[in-house]
Amino acid sequence: MIHCQDLRVLTQQQSKIAKLQIERHLISCFYLQLFFANGDIDRMRDQIMHQQIDKLSQTITPSSKLLKIPQQYQSSSPWPSAQRELELMFVYKTAQEKMKCIKRCCKHIITLLEVADSSVAAADELLPVLIFVIIKANPLSLLSTIQYVNAFQGNELSGSRAYYWIQFSSAVEFIKTVIHQTD
């Protein structure tokens, strides 16, 4: 049993780890209620979106005019390492861990783009590829993930995490627009 006076002797790193463990424990107790805040409505919305993305995935390619992925980047497709990060996102419980998956996904894409073109990749190159990767990975509960991260990390995002979150959110909004245009 740790007493309050014992907490003063924790280093900053130990304190950070302790806070993360407490957060993970609390999230694990209430995860489904927090993640699917509107219950079955959220589950149904996610399932419909998943089915719509699956349908879109069957027809879209890296050379699609809709995405406008430059030819020099298409050789790296379908960016499997980035897709794997998004496919694993659902197993993580905290918003922070989900954000780490998104950041790793974007970093995989940027690395592959830079290898393909021998230059620094910018948002104009990242976004169309990220859209394609999201469509091909078709992560579970995509809309609830966005809602969850916005609720629990939105105000705390800064720097590269904020940049990757904006790119990811924009990509999902683009996908939603495409789906609604094809309905």
Coordinates of C-alpha atoms in Angstrom, one line a residue:
M1 CA 0.0 0.0 0.0
I2 CA 1.4 3.4 -1.0
H3 CA 0.8 6.3 1.3
C4 CA 0.5 9.9 0.1
Q5 CA 3.8 10.8 1.8
D6 CA 5.5 8.1 -0.3
L7 CA 4.3 9.6 -3.6
R8 CA 6.6 12.6 -3.0
V9 CA 9.7 10.4 -3.5
L10 CA 8.6 9.3 -6.9
T11 CA 10.7 10.6 -9.8
Q12 CA 8.9 12.5 -12.6
Q13 CA 9.2 9.4 -14.8
Q14 CA 7.8 7.1 -12.1
S15 CA 4.9 9.6 -11.5
K16 CA 4.2 9.6 -15.2
I17 CA 4.1 5.8 -15.4
A18 CA 1.9 5.7 -12.3
K19 CA -0.6 8.1 -13.8
L20 CA -0.6 6.1 -17.1
Q21 CA -1.3 2.9 -15.1
I22 CA -4.1 4.5 -13.2
E23 CA -5.6 5.9 -16.5
R24 CA -5.3 2.4 -18.1
H25 CA -7.0 0.8 -15.2
L26 CA -9.9 3.3 -15.1
I27 CA -10.3 3.1 -18.8
S28 CA -10.4 -0.7 -18.8
C29 CA -13.2 -0.6 -16.3
F30 CA -15.4 1.8 -18.2
Y31 CA -14.0 1.5 -21.8
L32 CA -17.1 0.4 -23.6
Q33 CA -19.3 3.1 -22.0
L34 CA -16.7 5.8 -22.8
F35 CA -15.8 4.6 -26.3
F36 CA -19.4 4.0 -27.4
A37 CA -20.8 7.0 -25.5
N38 CA -24.2 6.7 -27.3
G39 CA -24.3 2.9 -27.0
D40 CA -25.9 1.0 -29.8
I41 CA -26.3 4.1 -31.9
D42 CA -22.5 4.5 -32.1
R43 CA -22.0 0.8 -32.8
M44 CA -24.5 0.9 -35.6
R45 CA -23.0 4.1 -37.1
D46 CA -19.5 2.5 -37.0
Q47 CA -20.8 -0.7 -38.6
I48 CA -22.4 1.2 -41.4
M49 CA -19.3 3.2 -42.0
H50 CA -17.2 0.1 -42.0
Q51 CA -19.4 -1.5 -44.6
Q52 CA -19.3 1.6 -46.7
I53 CA -15.5 1.8 -46.6
D54 CA -15.3 -1.9 -47.4
K55 CA -17.4 -1.2 -50.5
L56 CA -15.2 1.7 -51.5
S57 CA -12.0 -0.3 -50.8
Q58 CA -13.0 -2.8 -53.5
T59 CA -12.9 -0.1 -56.2
I60 CA -10.3 2.4 -55.2
T61 CA -6.6 2.2 -56.3
P62 CA -3.6 4.4 -55.7
S63 CA -3.9 5.7 -59.2
S64 CA -7.5 6.8 -58.6
K65 CA -8.1 10.3 -59.9
L66 CA -10.1 10.9 -56.7
L67 CA -7.0 10.6 -54.5
K68 CA -4.5 12.3 -56.8
I69 CA -1.5 10.4 -55.4
P70 CA 1.5 11.3 -57.5
Q71 CA 2.9 8.6 -59.7
Q72 CA 6.3 8.4 -58.0
Y73 CA 4.6 7.4 -54.7
Q74 CA 2.4 4.7 -56.1
S75 CA 5.1 2.1 -56.2
S76 CA 5.1 1.9 -52.4
S77 CA 1.4 1.1 -52.3
P78 CA -0.5 -0.4 -50.5
W79 CA 1.7 0.8 -47.6
P80 CA 1.1 -2.3 -45.5
S81 CA 3.1 -1.2 -42.4
A82 CA 0.9 1.9 -42.2
Q83 CA -2.3 -0.2 -42.6
R84 CA -1.2 -2.6 -39.8
E85 CA -1.0 0.3 -37.4
L86 CA -4.6 1.4 -38.1
E87 CA -5.8 -2.2 -38.0
L88 CA -4.3 -2.5 -34.5
M89 CA -5.8 0.7 -33.2
F90 CA -9.0 -0.9 -31.9
V91 CA -7.1 -3.1 -29.4
Y92 CA -5.7 -0.1 -27.6
K93 CA -7.9 1.4 -24.9
T94 CA -6.6 4.8 -24.1
A95 CA -7.0 7.8 -26.4
Q96 CA -3.3 8.4 -26.0
E97 CA -2.5 4.9 -27.3
K98 CA -4.8 5.3 -30.2
M99 CA -3.1 8.5 -31.0
K100 CA 0.3 6.7 -31.0
C101 CA -1.1 4.3 -33.6
I102 CA -2.2 7.2 -35.8
K103 CA 1.2 8.9 -35.4
R104 CA 3.1 5.6 -36.2
C105 CA 0.9 5.1 -39.3
C106 CA 1.6 8.6 -40.6
K107 CA 5.3 8.2 -39.9
H108 CA 5.4 4.9 -41.9
I109 CA 3.7 6.7 -44.8
I110 CA 6.1 9.7 -44.6
T111 CA 9.1 7.4 -44.5
L112 CA 7.9 5.5 -47.5
L113 CA 7.2 8.7 -49.4
E114 CA 10.6 10.1 -48.6
V115 CA 12.3 6.8 -49.8
A116 CA 10.3 6.9 -53.0
D117 CA 11.1 10.5 -53.8
S118 CA 14.3 11.2 -51.9
S119 CA 12.8 14.4 -50.5
V120 CA 10.9 15.5 -47.4
A121 CA 7.2 14.6 -47.6
A122 CA 4.7 17.4 -46.8
A123 CA 1.0 17.4 -46.0
D124 CA 0.1 17.5 -49.7
E125 CA 1.8 14.1 -50.2
L126 CA 0.7 12.6 -46.9
L127 CA -3.0 13.3 -47.0
P128 CA -4.0 11.4 -50.2
V129 CA -1.9 8.4 -49.2
L130 CA -3.4 8.5 -45.7
I131 CA -6.8 8.5 -47.2
F132 CA -6.0 5.4 -49.2
V133 CA -4.4 3.7 -46.2
I134 CA -7.5 4.3 -44.1
I135 CA -9.7 3.0 -46.8
K136 CA -7.6 -0.2 -47.3
A137 CA -7.1 -0.8 -43.5
N138 CA -10.8 0.0 -42.8
P139 CA -10.2 0.2 -39.0
L140 CA -13.0 -0.9 -36.7
S141 CA -15.1 1.7 -35.0
L142 CA -13.5 4.6 -36.9
L143 CA -16.1 7.2 -36.1
S144 CA -16.2 6.3 -32.4
T145 CA -12.4 6.4 -32.3
I146 CA -12.5 10.0 -33.6
Q147 CA -15.1 10.9 -31.1
Y148 CA -13.2 9.2 -28.3
V149 CA -9.8 10.9 -29.1
N150 CA -11.5 14.3 -29.4
A151 CA -13.1 13.8 -26.0
F152 CA -10.1 12.6 -24.2
Q153 CA -7.1 14.0 -26.0
G154 CA -8.4 16.9 -28.1
N155 CA -7.3 19.7 -25.8
E156 CA -4.0 18.1 -25.1
L157 CA -2.8 17.6 -28.6
S158 CA 0.1 19.8 -29.8
G159 CA 3.1 19.6 -32.1
S160 CA 3.4 16.6 -34.3
R161 CA 0.6 14.8 -32.5
A162 CA -1.8 17.6 -33.4
Y163 CA -0.5 17.6 -37.0
Y164 CA -1.1 13.9 -37.4
W165 CA -4.5 14.1 -35.8
I166 CA -5.6 16.9 -38.1
Q167 CA -4.4 14.9 -41.1
F168 CA -6.2 11.7 -39.9
S169 CA -9.4 13.6 -39.1
S170 CA -9.3 15.4 -42.5
A171 CA -8.8 12.1 -44.3
V172 CA -11.8 10.5 -42.5
E173 CA -13.9 13.6 -43.4
F174 CA -12.8 13.2 -47.1
I175 CA -13.8 9.5 -47.0
K176 CA -17.2 10.4 -45.5
T177 CA -17.7 13.0 -48.3
V178 CA -16.8 10.4 -51.0
I179 CA -19.2 7.9 -49.5
H180 CA -22.0 10.3 -49.4
Q181 CA -21.4 11.4 -53.0
T182 CA -21.5 7.8 -54.2
D183 CA -24.7 6.9 -52.3

